[in-house]
GROMACS .gro file of C-alpha atoms in nm:
model
  248
    1MET     CA    1   0.000   0.000   0.000
    2GLU     CA    2   0.119   0.349  -0.086
    3ILE     CA    3  -0.034   0.664   0.059
    4LYS     CA    4   0.039   1.000  -0.100
    5ALA     CA    5  -0.055   1.359  -0.022
    6ILE     CA    6  -0.226   1.572  -0.286
    7ARG     CA    7  -0.101   1.916  -0.185
    8MET     CA    8  -0.287   2.232  -0.283
    9PHE     CA    9  -0.193   2.516  -0.043
   10ASP     CA   10   0.086   2.572   0.210
   11GLY     CA   11   0.244   2.839   0.426
   12GLY     CA   12  -0.076   2.961   0.589
   13PHE     CA   13  -0.188   3.010   0.946
   14MET     CA   14  -0.480   2.968   1.184
   15ASN     CA   15  -0.529   3.141   1.515
   16GLN     CA   16  -0.580   2.966   1.846
   17SER     CA   17  -0.945   3.064   1.874
   18PHE     CA   18  -1.017   2.887   1.546
   19ALA     CA   19  -0.793   2.588   1.617
   20PHE     CA   20  -0.896   2.532   1.980
   21GLY     CA   21  -1.230   2.713   2.012
   22GLY     CA   22  -1.489   2.457   1.905
   23GLU     CA   23  -1.638   2.428   2.253
   24SER     CA   24  -1.526   2.754   2.412
   25LYS     CA   25  -1.298   3.045   2.326
   26GLU     CA   26  -1.250   3.144   2.687
   27GLY     CA   27  -0.884   3.190   2.773
   28LEU     CA   28  -0.769   3.153   2.413
   29ASP     CA   29  -0.537   3.401   2.246
   30GLU     CA   30  -0.607   3.507   1.887
   31GLN     CA   31  -0.245   3.619   1.852
   32ILE     CA   32  -0.121   3.262   1.900
   33ILE     CA   33  -0.109   3.103   1.557
   34TYR     CA   34  -0.046   2.758   1.412
   35ARG     CA   35   0.073   2.657   1.067
   36SER     CA   36  -0.190   2.589   0.802
   37SER     CA   37  -0.201   2.418   0.463
   38LEU     CA   38  -0.444   2.220   0.251
   39GLN     CA   39  -0.396   1.866   0.128
   40ASN     CA   40  -0.605   1.559   0.058
   41PHE     CA   41  -0.480   1.202   0.020
   42LEU     CA   42  -0.455   0.908  -0.219
   43ILE     CA   43  -0.431   0.540  -0.128
   44ASP     CA   44  -0.282   0.303  -0.386
   45THR     CA   45  -0.354  -0.053  -0.270
   46GLY     CA   46  -0.194  -0.211  -0.576
   47ASP     CA   47  -0.538  -0.318  -0.696
   48GLU     CA   48  -0.723   0.010  -0.650
   49VAL     CA   49  -0.659   0.382  -0.647
   50ILE     CA   50  -0.869   0.537  -0.371
   51LEU     CA   51  -0.900   0.907  -0.291
   52VAL     CA   52  -0.980   1.039   0.053
   53ASP     CA   53  -1.166   1.362  -0.028
   54THR     CA   54  -1.112   1.588  -0.327
   55GLY     CA   55  -1.011   1.949  -0.319
   56PHE     CA   56  -1.136   2.260  -0.491
   57LYS     CA   57  -1.216   2.287  -0.859
   58THR     CA   58  -0.941   2.392  -1.096
   59GLY     CA   59  -0.878   2.767  -1.083
   60MET     CA   60  -0.939   2.822  -0.711
   61ALA     CA   61  -0.727   3.124  -0.620
   62ALA     CA   62  -0.528   3.162  -0.300
   63PRO     CA   63  -0.734   3.368  -0.054
   64ALA     CA   64  -0.582   3.703   0.038
   65LYS     CA   65  -0.411   3.727   0.375
   66LYS     CA   66  -0.609   3.949   0.611
   67LEU     CA   67  -0.503   4.085   0.945
   68GLY     CA   68  -0.697   3.906   1.218
   69ALA     CA   69  -0.834   3.635   0.988
   70PRO     CA   70  -0.896   3.313   1.184
   71LEU     CA   71  -0.767   3.094   0.899
   72ASN     CA   72  -0.554   3.140   0.590
   73MET     CA   73  -0.464   2.838   0.376
   74GLY     CA   74  -0.145   2.997   0.249
   75GLU     CA   75  -0.002   3.017  -0.101
   76LYS     CA   76  -0.120   2.793  -0.379
   77VAL     CA   77   0.102   2.490  -0.445
   78ALA     CA   78  -0.111   2.349  -0.726
   79ASP     CA   79  -0.466   2.295  -0.840
   80TYR     CA   80  -0.604   1.967  -0.710
   81MET     CA   81  -0.605   1.796  -1.050
   82ASP     CA   82  -0.252   1.913  -1.131
   83ALA     CA   83  -0.127   1.783  -0.796
   84PHE     CA   84  -0.312   1.457  -0.856
   85ALA     CA   85  -0.160   1.417  -1.204
   86ALA     CA   86   0.189   1.497  -1.071
   87LEU     CA   87   0.167   1.179  -0.862
   88GLY     CA   88   0.147   0.980  -1.186
   89TYR     CA   89  -0.223   0.892  -1.199
   90LYS     CA   90  -0.510   0.950  -1.439
   91PRO     CA   91  -0.869   1.022  -1.330
   92GLU     CA   92  -1.003   0.702  -1.488
   93GLN     CA   93  -0.778   0.494  -1.257
   94VAL     CA   94  -0.962   0.609  -0.946
   95THR     CA   95  -1.201   0.338  -0.828
   96LYS     CA   96  -1.334   0.489  -0.506
   97ILE     CA   97  -1.355   0.827  -0.337
   98LEU     CA   98  -1.413   0.835   0.039
   99ILE     CA   99  -1.565   1.166   0.152
  100THR     CA  100  -1.506   1.269   0.512
  101HIS     CA  101  -1.765   1.548   0.489
  102LYS     CA  102  -1.954   1.776   0.255
  103HIS     CA  103  -1.750   2.099   0.259
  104PRO     CA  104  -1.611   2.210  -0.080
  105ASP     CA  105  -1.243   2.179   0.013
  106HIS     CA  106  -1.321   1.806   0.048
  107THR     CA  107  -1.572   1.754  -0.234
  108ALA     CA  108  -1.557   2.016  -0.509
  109ALA     CA  109  -1.344   1.810  -0.750
  110LEU     CA  110  -1.572   1.504  -0.745
  111GLU     CA  111  -1.688   1.584  -1.097
  112TYR     CA  112  -1.344   1.508  -1.241
  113PHE     CA  113  -1.372   1.136  -1.153
  114PRO     CA  114  -1.685   1.008  -1.328
  115ASN     CA  115  -1.592   0.639  -1.298
  116ALA     CA  116  -1.527   0.636  -0.922
  117LYS     CA  117  -1.772   0.510  -0.662
  118VAL     CA  118  -1.821   0.789  -0.409
  119TYR     CA  119  -1.871   0.680  -0.048
  120ILE     CA  120  -2.034   0.941   0.172
  121SER     CA  121  -2.257   0.947   0.478
  122PRO     CA  122  -2.632   0.958   0.408
  123GLU     CA  123  -2.664   1.289   0.594
  124ASP     CA  124  -2.398   1.469   0.393
  125ALA     CA  125  -2.512   1.311   0.066
  126ASP     CA  126  -2.859   1.449   0.130
  127ALA     CA  127  -2.721   1.789   0.231
  128MET     CA  128  -2.529   1.803  -0.098
  129LYS     CA  129  -2.839   1.685  -0.287
  130LEU     CA  130  -2.644   1.402  -0.445
  131PRO     CA  131  -2.852   1.161  -0.653
  132GLU     CA  132  -2.961   0.823  -0.525
  133GLY     CA  133  -2.780   0.525  -0.675
  134GLY     CA  134  -2.536   0.532  -0.962
  135ASN     CA  135  -2.183   0.599  -0.842
  136ILE     CA  136  -2.300   0.759  -0.515
  137ILE     CA  137  -2.275   0.505  -0.233
  138ARG     CA  138  -2.445   0.613   0.089
  139ALA     CA  139  -2.245   0.454   0.368
  140GLU     CA  140  -2.400   0.156   0.541
  141TYR     CA  141  -2.231   0.171   0.878
  142GLY     CA  142  -2.308  -0.104   1.125
  143THR     CA  143  -1.986  -0.296   1.185
  144PRO     CA  144  -1.787  -0.202   1.496
  145TYR     CA  145  -1.422  -0.119   1.435
  146LYS     CA  146  -1.195  -0.102   1.740
  147ASN     CA  147  -1.358   0.158   1.969
  148PHE     CA  148  -1.577   0.306   1.693
  149PRO     CA  149  -1.928   0.155   1.700
  150ASN     CA  150  -2.025   0.218   1.335
  151ALA     CA  151  -1.799   0.147   1.042
  152GLN     CA  152  -1.793  -0.011   0.698
  153GLU     CA  153  -1.497  -0.188   0.535
  154VAL     CA  154  -1.479  -0.046   0.183
  155ALA     CA  155  -1.163  -0.227   0.073
  156ASP     CA  156  -0.931  -0.476   0.239
  157GLY     CA  157  -0.808  -0.305   0.556
  158ILE     CA  158  -0.968   0.030   0.470
  159TRP     CA  159  -1.251   0.143   0.696
  160PHE     CA  160  -1.507   0.420   0.649
  161ILE     CA  161  -1.616   0.523   0.998
  162GLU     CA  162  -1.904   0.729   1.131
  163ALA     CA  163  -1.761   1.029   1.319
  164LYS     CA  164  -2.037   1.286   1.351
  165GLY     CA  165  -1.989   1.640   1.475
  166HIS     CA  166  -1.798   1.872   1.245
  167THR     CA  167  -2.093   1.802   1.015
  168ASN     CA  168  -2.395   1.587   1.089
  169GLY     CA  169  -2.259   1.326   0.852
  170ASN     CA  170  -1.889   1.354   0.929
  171SER     CA  171  -1.678   1.042   0.875
  172ILE     CA  172  -1.316   0.938   0.912
  173VAL     CA  173  -1.112   0.681   0.722
  174ILE     CA  174  -0.858   0.441   0.868
  175ALA     CA  175  -0.622   0.237   0.650
  176GLU     CA  176  -0.427  -0.053   0.801
  177ASP     CA  177  -0.076  -0.108   0.666
  178GLY     CA  178   0.142  -0.354   0.853
  179ASP     CA  179   0.166  -0.243   1.214
  180LEU     CA  180   0.050   0.112   1.140
  181TYR     CA  181  -0.293   0.272   1.123
  182TYR     CA  182  -0.329   0.573   0.895
  183MET     CA  183  -0.613   0.800   1.010
  184PHE     CA  184  -0.761   1.043   0.756
  185HIS     CA  185  -0.983   1.249   0.981
  186GLY     CA  186  -1.102   1.538   0.765
  187ASP     CA  187  -1.164   1.821   1.009
  188VAL     CA  188  -1.199   1.644   1.344
  189THR     CA  189  -0.920   1.887   1.434
  190TYR     CA  190  -0.773   2.159   1.215
  191CYS     CA  191  -0.424   2.116   1.356
  192ASP     CA  192  -0.240   1.840   1.540
  193ALA     CA  193  -0.185   2.068   1.838
  194ALA     CA  194  -0.561   2.063   1.900
  195LEU     CA  195  -0.563   1.683   1.915
  196LYS     CA  196  -0.276   1.686   2.165
  197ALA     CA  197  -0.442   1.957   2.373
  198ASN     CA  198  -0.778   1.774   2.362
  199LYS     CA  199  -0.945   2.079   2.208
  200LEU     CA  200  -1.214   2.083   1.943
  201SER     CA  201  -1.145   2.300   1.643
  202ILE     CA  202  -1.435   2.490   1.491
  203VAL     CA  203  -1.751   2.277   1.474
  204PHE     CA  204  -2.021   2.354   1.220
  205GLU     CA  205  -2.315   2.138   1.322
  206ASP     CA  206  -2.308   1.926   1.641
  207ILE     CA  207  -2.069   2.012   1.924
  208LYS     CA  208  -2.184   1.727   2.150
  209ALA     CA  209  -2.126   1.468   1.878
  210ALA     CA  210  -1.794   1.631   1.785
  211ARG     CA  211  -1.673   1.593   2.143
  212GLN     CA  212  -1.770   1.224   2.142
  213THR     CA  213  -1.585   1.178   1.813
  214LEU     CA  214  -1.272   1.353   1.941
  215ASP     CA  215  -1.276   1.137   2.255
  216ARG     CA  216  -1.296   0.823   2.041
  217VAL     CA  217  -1.018   0.945   1.812
  218ARG     CA  218  -0.792   1.015   2.108
  219GLU     CA  219  -0.871   0.675   2.262
  220PHE     CA  220  -0.787   0.504   1.932
  221VAL     CA  221  -0.460   0.695   1.896
  222LYS     CA  222  -0.356   0.604   2.250
  223LYS     CA  223  -0.415   0.232   2.190
  224ASN     CA  224  -0.297   0.193   1.830
  225PRO     CA  225   0.015   0.320   1.647
  226THR     CA  226  -0.150   0.588   1.435
  227VAL     CA  227  -0.018   0.820   1.167
  228TYR     CA  228  -0.256   1.116   1.195
  229LEU     CA  229  -0.319   1.268   0.855
  230SER     CA  230  -0.462   1.616   0.881
  231THR     CA  231  -0.612   1.815   0.595
  232HIS     CA  232  -0.543   2.168   0.718
  233CYS     CA  233  -0.192   2.169   0.866
  234PRO     CA  234   0.150   2.071   0.730
  235GLU     CA  235   0.183   1.792   0.986
  236GLY     CA  236  -0.062   1.609   0.758
  237TYR     CA  237   0.197   1.554   0.486
  238GLU     CA  238   0.495   1.563   0.725
  239ASN     CA  239   0.354   1.281   0.938
  240LEU     CA  240   0.297   1.080   0.621
  241GLU     CA  241   0.648   1.139   0.484
  242MET     CA  242   0.810   1.032   0.813
  243LYS     CA  243   0.550   0.767   0.910
  244ARG     CA  244   0.543   0.960   1.237
  245VAL     CA  245   0.321   0.797   1.498
  246MET     CA  246   0.107   1.038   1.696
  247THR     CA  247   0.169   1.044   2.071
  248LEU     CA  248  -0.064   1.202   2.326
   0.00000   0.00000   0.00000
């Protein structure tokens, strides 16, 4: 199995209120900042090419830096499809796309992969008004996986896991490779520092469920050697490059 980062933006920042303020901003300092970037991921099993999320459509410009902005993704590295192609793949090779949640930095490039089966939670599929059937596969959770009560194995050793909170249909993906577990968590946290500090990053839909999800993620990480693959901070691709196991 090979896992690769599809890098789109880098060199940005997020402030502490955004990164740590999902439940409360009390005591947080907006002048404390953390590094920010944007990347999604590709899993090559040898038999399949599987994407975890897709980025923005081609032509998305780098947002301007603004004083006091809670989040800036940084400078553009590449359009999603250019970064994808630079890894040596063609769109028609992609067999599955696993969507962690409905936001456009995770879904906007779906249209470029017409042959792929798209796995997504029923809640987020409905919110996006995706059609029933065809290549849209509404997740059928129901199998426990480790300490997560609802999951679905979508390929050998690759699990699509219910992880509500950030959105009502939020999911995470875990890929087993030898002794390591690669966790693609979408936006459970926006930076690794939030995971270590046990702080929720910004939550859009269900804070109570997001807390339960973060607790389960932290429990999993404590019990299993996990490479934590974030979407919005450079540790996402750095952890992957170094196979760095998260410690809490």
